[in-house]
Each structure stands twice: as C-alpha cells, then as structure tokens.
Tab-separated table of C-alpha atoms in Angstrom:
chain	number	residue	atom	x	y	z
A	1	MET	CA	155.881	-205.297	138.256
A	2	PRO	CA	153.019	-205.148	135.708
A	3	PHE	CA	152.176	-208.271	133.750
A	4	PRO	CA	152.968	-208.075	130.011
A	5	VAL	CA	149.971	-207.340	127.831
A	6	PRO	CA	149.338	-210.214	125.410
A	7	PRO	CA	149.408	-209.266	121.745
A	8	PRO	CA	146.010	-208.791	120.088
A	9	ALA	CA	144.523	-211.765	118.278
A	10	PRO	CA	145.212	-211.749	114.529
A	11	PRO	CA	142.288	-210.604	112.381
A	12	VAL	CA	139.795	-213.160	111.162
A	13	SER	CA	140.438	-214.268	107.584
A	14	TYR	CA	137.433	-214.504	105.297
A	15	SER	CA	139.018	-217.126	103.028
A	16	ARG	CA	140.597	-219.282	105.772
A	17	HIS	CA	138.060	-218.943	108.603
A	18	VAL	CA	134.671	-217.655	107.396
A	19	ALA	CA	134.278	-219.150	103.904
A	20	PRO	CA	134.851	-222.737	105.157
A	21	ILE	CA	131.984	-222.331	107.656
A	22	PHE	CA	129.645	-221.238	104.879
A	23	ALA	CA	130.861	-223.993	102.541
A	24	LEU	CA	130.288	-226.844	104.996
A	25	HIS	CA	127.143	-225.579	106.698
A	26	CYS	CA	125.319	-223.128	104.424
A	27	ASN	CA	126.136	-223.436	100.730
A	28	GLY	CA	123.945	-226.506	100.254
A	29	CYS	CA	120.911	-224.210	100.527
A	30	HIS	CA	122.381	-220.778	99.911
A	31	GLY	CA	124.024	-221.441	96.582
A	32	ASP	CA	121.683	-221.813	93.642
A	33	ALA	CA	118.620	-221.432	95.899
A	34	GLY	CA	117.543	-219.759	99.114
A	35	GLY	CA	117.537	-216.162	97.934
A	36	LEU	CA	121.104	-215.557	99.134
A	37	ASP	CA	124.322	-216.832	97.589
A	38	LEU	CA	127.117	-217.433	100.119
A	39	ARG	CA	129.541	-219.145	97.741
A	40	ALA	CA	131.501	-216.001	96.922
A	41	TYR	CA	132.422	-212.898	98.897
A	42	ALA	CA	130.927	-210.492	96.331
A	43	ASP	CA	127.567	-212.305	96.365
A	44	LEU	CA	127.483	-212.398	100.169
A	45	MET	CA	128.092	-208.668	100.393
A	46	LYS	CA	125.480	-207.966	97.691
A	47	GLY	CA	122.836	-209.626	99.868
A	48	GLY	CA	119.635	-211.344	98.855
A	49	ASN	CA	115.858	-211.138	99.092
A	50	LEU	CA	116.074	-209.158	102.331
A	51	GLY	CA	118.669	-206.754	100.996
A	52	ARG	CA	122.149	-206.501	102.478
A	53	VAL	CA	122.818	-209.066	105.198
A	54	VAL	CA	126.238	-207.868	106.361
A	55	THR	CA	126.885	-204.428	107.848
A	56	PRO	CA	130.689	-204.091	107.996
A	57	GLY	CA	131.852	-203.097	111.448
A	58	ASP	CA	128.511	-203.844	113.130
A	59	PRO	CA	127.544	-207.489	113.686
A	60	GLU	CA	124.500	-206.455	115.750
A	61	ARG	CA	122.963	-204.765	112.698
A	62	SER	CA	123.915	-207.615	110.348
A	63	VAL	CA	120.892	-209.710	109.360
A	64	LEU	CA	123.206	-212.657	108.709
A	65	VAL	CA	124.034	-212.814	112.425
A	66	HIS	CA	120.334	-212.567	113.348
A	67	PHE	CA	119.603	-215.718	111.339
A	68	LEU	CA	122.568	-217.574	112.801
A	69	ASP	CA	122.203	-216.743	116.493
A	70	GLY	CA	118.506	-217.602	116.743
A	71	ARG	CA	117.073	-214.178	117.485
A	72	ARG	CA	114.628	-214.448	114.565
A	73	GLY	CA	113.017	-217.506	116.149
A	74	GLU	CA	113.581	-221.237	115.931
A	75	ALA	CA	111.833	-221.619	112.552
A	76	GLN	CA	114.253	-219.158	110.919
A	77	THR	CA	117.461	-220.155	112.665
A	78	MET	CA	120.127	-221.166	110.174
A	79	PRO	CA	121.335	-223.580	109.044
A	80	GLN	CA	117.914	-225.150	108.600
A	81	GLY	CA	117.803	-228.899	108.887
A	82	GLY	CA	121.156	-229.031	110.658
A	83	GLU	CA	122.834	-228.309	113.938
A	84	PRO	CA	123.247	-224.629	114.854
A	85	LEU	CA	126.728	-223.218	114.418
A	86	THR	CA	128.944	-223.637	117.445
A	87	SER	CA	129.671	-220.656	119.660
A	88	ASP	CA	133.210	-220.536	118.236
A	89	GLN	CA	131.938	-220.506	114.645
A	90	LEU	CA	129.412	-217.788	115.410
A	91	GLU	CA	132.038	-215.724	117.222
A	92	THR	CA	134.348	-216.080	114.200
A	93	ILE	CA	131.685	-214.603	111.924
A	94	ARG	CA	130.834	-211.858	114.409
A	95	ARG	CA	134.500	-210.913	114.797
A	96	TRP	CA	135.007	-210.886	111.032
A	97	ILE	CA	132.088	-208.491	110.604
A	98	ALA	CA	133.234	-206.310	113.534
A	99	GLU	CA	136.691	-206.078	111.950
A	100	GLY	CA	135.189	-204.720	108.734
A	101	ALA	CA	134.003	-207.840	106.852
A	102	ARG	CA	136.925	-207.662	104.446
A	103	ASP	CA	137.895	-210.108	101.715
A	104	ASP	CA	141.528	-211.053	102.287
A	105	ALA	CA	141.664	-213.400	99.262
A	106	THR	CA	144.259	-215.592	100.986
A	107	PRO	CA	144.895	-218.706	98.878
A	108	THR	CA	143.622	-221.914	100.452
A	109	ARG	CA	144.833	-225.447	99.749
A	110	LYS	CA	142.932	-227.184	96.964
A	111	TYR	CA	143.192	-230.713	95.603
A	112	THR	CA	142.203	-231.351	91.988
A	113	PHE	CA	141.409	-234.588	90.143
A	114	THR	CA	140.453	-234.948	86.485
A	115	VAL	CA	138.805	-237.489	84.209
A	116	PRO	CA	139.380	-236.434	80.580
A	117	LYS	CA	137.511	-237.360	77.416
A	118	VAL	CA	134.344	-238.860	78.851
A	119	HIS	CA	131.615	-239.762	76.365
A	120	LEU	CA	128.250	-238.129	77.096
A	121	ALA	CA	125.306	-239.743	75.320
A	122	ARG	CA	122.351	-237.577	74.313
A	123	GLY	CA	119.289	-238.080	76.479
A	124	LYS	CA	121.123	-240.287	78.955
A	125	ALA	CA	122.494	-239.356	82.360
A	126	LEU	CA	126.189	-239.810	83.052
A	127	ARG	CA	126.710	-240.673	86.720
A	128	VAL	CA	129.853	-239.107	88.172
A	129	TYR	CA	131.143	-240.632	91.415
A	130	CYS	CA	133.632	-239.578	94.056
A	131	ARG	CA	134.787	-240.818	97.431
A	132	VAL	CA	136.753	-238.485	99.725
A	133	ASN	CA	137.920	-239.610	103.138
A	134	THR	CA	137.972	-236.260	104.949
A	135	GLU	CA	135.482	-233.501	105.762
A	136	SER	CA	135.529	-231.117	102.821
A	137	TYR	CA	133.691	-229.078	100.208
A	138	LEU	CA	133.547	-230.574	96.726
A	139	ILE	CA	133.206	-228.805	93.377
A	140	LEU	CA	132.497	-230.764	90.196
A	141	THR	CA	133.062	-228.900	86.941
A	142	VAL	CA	132.392	-230.063	83.402
A	143	HIS	CA	134.371	-228.578	80.494
A	144	ASP	CA	134.561	-229.105	76.770
A	145	SER	CA	137.809	-229.700	74.854
A	146	ARG	CA	138.441	-225.935	74.666
A	147	ASN	CA	138.113	-225.680	78.469
A	148	ARG	CA	134.754	-223.911	78.180
A	149	LEU	CA	132.825	-224.344	81.413
A	150	LEU	CA	129.581	-226.254	80.861
A	151	LEU	CA	128.421	-227.115	84.386
A	152	THR	CA	129.301	-226.648	88.054
A	153	GLU	CA	127.929	-228.764	90.907
A	154	THR	CA	128.896	-228.644	94.580
A	155	ALA	CA	128.537	-230.825	97.677
A	156	SER	CA	129.701	-230.896	101.281
A	157	ILE	CA	130.673	-233.944	103.311
A	158	LYS	CA	131.083	-234.036	107.063
A	159	SER	CA	130.410	-236.184	110.112
A	160	PRO	CA	127.827	-236.358	111.427
A	161	LYS	CA	125.998	-235.890	108.137
A	162	GLU	CA	123.394	-233.126	108.107
A	163	GLN	CA	120.554	-232.333	105.710
A	164	VAL	CA	122.691	-230.039	103.566
A	165	ASP	CA	125.436	-232.652	103.114
A	166	ALA	CA	125.829	-235.183	100.328
A	167	GLY	CA	127.362	-237.705	102.707
A	168	GLN	CA	130.018	-238.408	105.297
A	169	PRO	CA	133.765	-238.821	104.736
A	170	GLY	CA	134.327	-242.153	103.035
A	171	ASP	CA	130.850	-242.338	101.476
A	172	LEU	CA	130.502	-242.830	97.737
A	173	ILE	CA	128.528	-239.846	96.445
A	174	TRP	CA	127.472	-238.945	92.912
A	175	TRP	CA	126.032	-236.395	90.522
A	176	ASP	CA	123.984	-237.121	87.379
A	177	VAL	CA	125.193	-235.078	84.397
A	178	ARG	CA	122.972	-234.649	81.347
A	179	SER	CA	123.870	-233.069	78.038
A	180	GLY	CA	122.824	-229.440	77.671
A	181	THR	CA	122.129	-227.394	74.557
A	182	GLY	CA	125.195	-227.215	72.356
A	183	TRP	CA	127.240	-229.642	74.447
A	184	PRO	CA	129.791	-231.865	72.690
A	185	LYS	CA	129.797	-235.666	72.809
A	186	TRP	CA	133.052	-235.707	74.745
A	187	ILE	CA	133.591	-233.789	77.981
A	188	ASN	CA	136.275	-233.367	80.636
A	189	LEU	CA	135.446	-233.773	84.329
A	190	GLU	CA	137.240	-232.078	87.197
A	191	LEU	CA	136.829	-232.509	90.959
A	192	THR	CA	138.173	-229.824	93.289
A	193	ILE	CA	138.390	-230.494	97.035
A	194	GLU	CA	138.408	-227.364	99.209
A	195	TYR	CA	138.563	-226.678	102.973
A	196	ALA	CA	139.659	-230.240	103.666
A	197	ALA	CA	140.022	-231.093	107.351
A	198	ALA	CA	143.057	-233.218	106.434
A	199	GLU	CA	144.934	-234.085	103.275
A	200	PRO	CA	142.660	-236.397	101.236
A	201	GLN	CA	143.975	-239.924	100.885
A	202	HIS	CA	143.012	-242.508	98.243
A	203	THR	CA	140.413	-240.238	96.614
A	204	GLU	CA	138.198	-241.947	94.026
A	205	PHE	CA	136.774	-240.016	91.063
A	206	PHE	CA	135.209	-241.731	88.051
A	207	ALA	CA	132.163	-241.779	85.769
A	208	ARG	CA	129.888	-244.491	84.352
C-alpha cells in the first residue's frame, strides 16, 4: 500500500515571513542609506545602485541572494556588522523568490502607543524614549495637530544585539527629535511595534 503524499508546504508570505527578516536584520542599513531600501515591497522590487536585486522565480539570478549567501565574498556578505542569516532564514527568502516574489499584503499584528501634545522648543533636541521587552521593529512617527507626518525614525531590538540594532529587549533606547522648517511648537508622538516575537508587556514611551 503506497504511503500518502504529504500536502505541499504553504507558500512563503512576504509580510509574515520575509519582511520581518529584513526589518530585524537589514533595515538598519538599507533604509535611508545603503543604496537599497528594504522597508517596503515596492522599493525592494525597484532595486538600488546595482539595479534590480530580485528576479521573481529565480533565486539563483537574484543579486539579493548573492549578498546574503556569501558568494560575493566575506567583505560583501550581508548583513554587515552582524551575524549571517540562518539557513532557515535564507531558505525562506529563496523560496519566496522561487515562488514568484509576490506581495501578499497580509496584515500583521501591530501595537501602537501615543504621547500627544508634546512641546518642541526651537533649537533644542527633544529626547524620545521607549522600552520594549520583546524582540521587535520599532517605528517612531511625529505628527502635527492635523495629523500631518513630520518625521519617521526606525529601530530594531533583538538579543544578542548586533551593529544594526538600537538595543536588546528591555533596554531603554531613544531618538533625538529637532524642530524642522515649518514645524509647530506642539507635536504628537506615536510608537508602532511591529514583528514582535511576543506580545509586548509594560512598554514605556515618553519624552523629555
């Protein structure tokens, strides 16, 4: 009697499986700098200084994989300044590309905290603090009273801490916010926690 054939593995999700790898290991360099923006699917697929880095359906021709698996040499293996991706993480990215490198846009759990009506003095930095007790990707946004976006800053926290990270879970980390052209005296702060390894407990978010 033949053995039953196991069902095929479900397809890799960009939003649930691939984007968290980039957020916690790559976005610290490949966000506002590095010649390649990995923070959003559209920017990843657009490529960077070397042109397109993902060839849908063909991980072997995808430059992104070449930088991650070490074939371009130790000096160019990503992520720089941190541990190489695990074999499971690399296989997740390879499978996603082989399956067509699609954006599934599946909603992921986010946790949001706000500090409204914070005074921002001209010429003086406002230090914004947070403490999150689980591995995660953090997004700080600054808005005016009409909800106009003024500033976005990001950070990753994980253990062990690597060069791209702002800290480890439980560390107090901070950003310095300075008034830009046309900014009001009063601003609203928002912290979004994404790709959390567990539900954040006792999160601290404040400014001084």
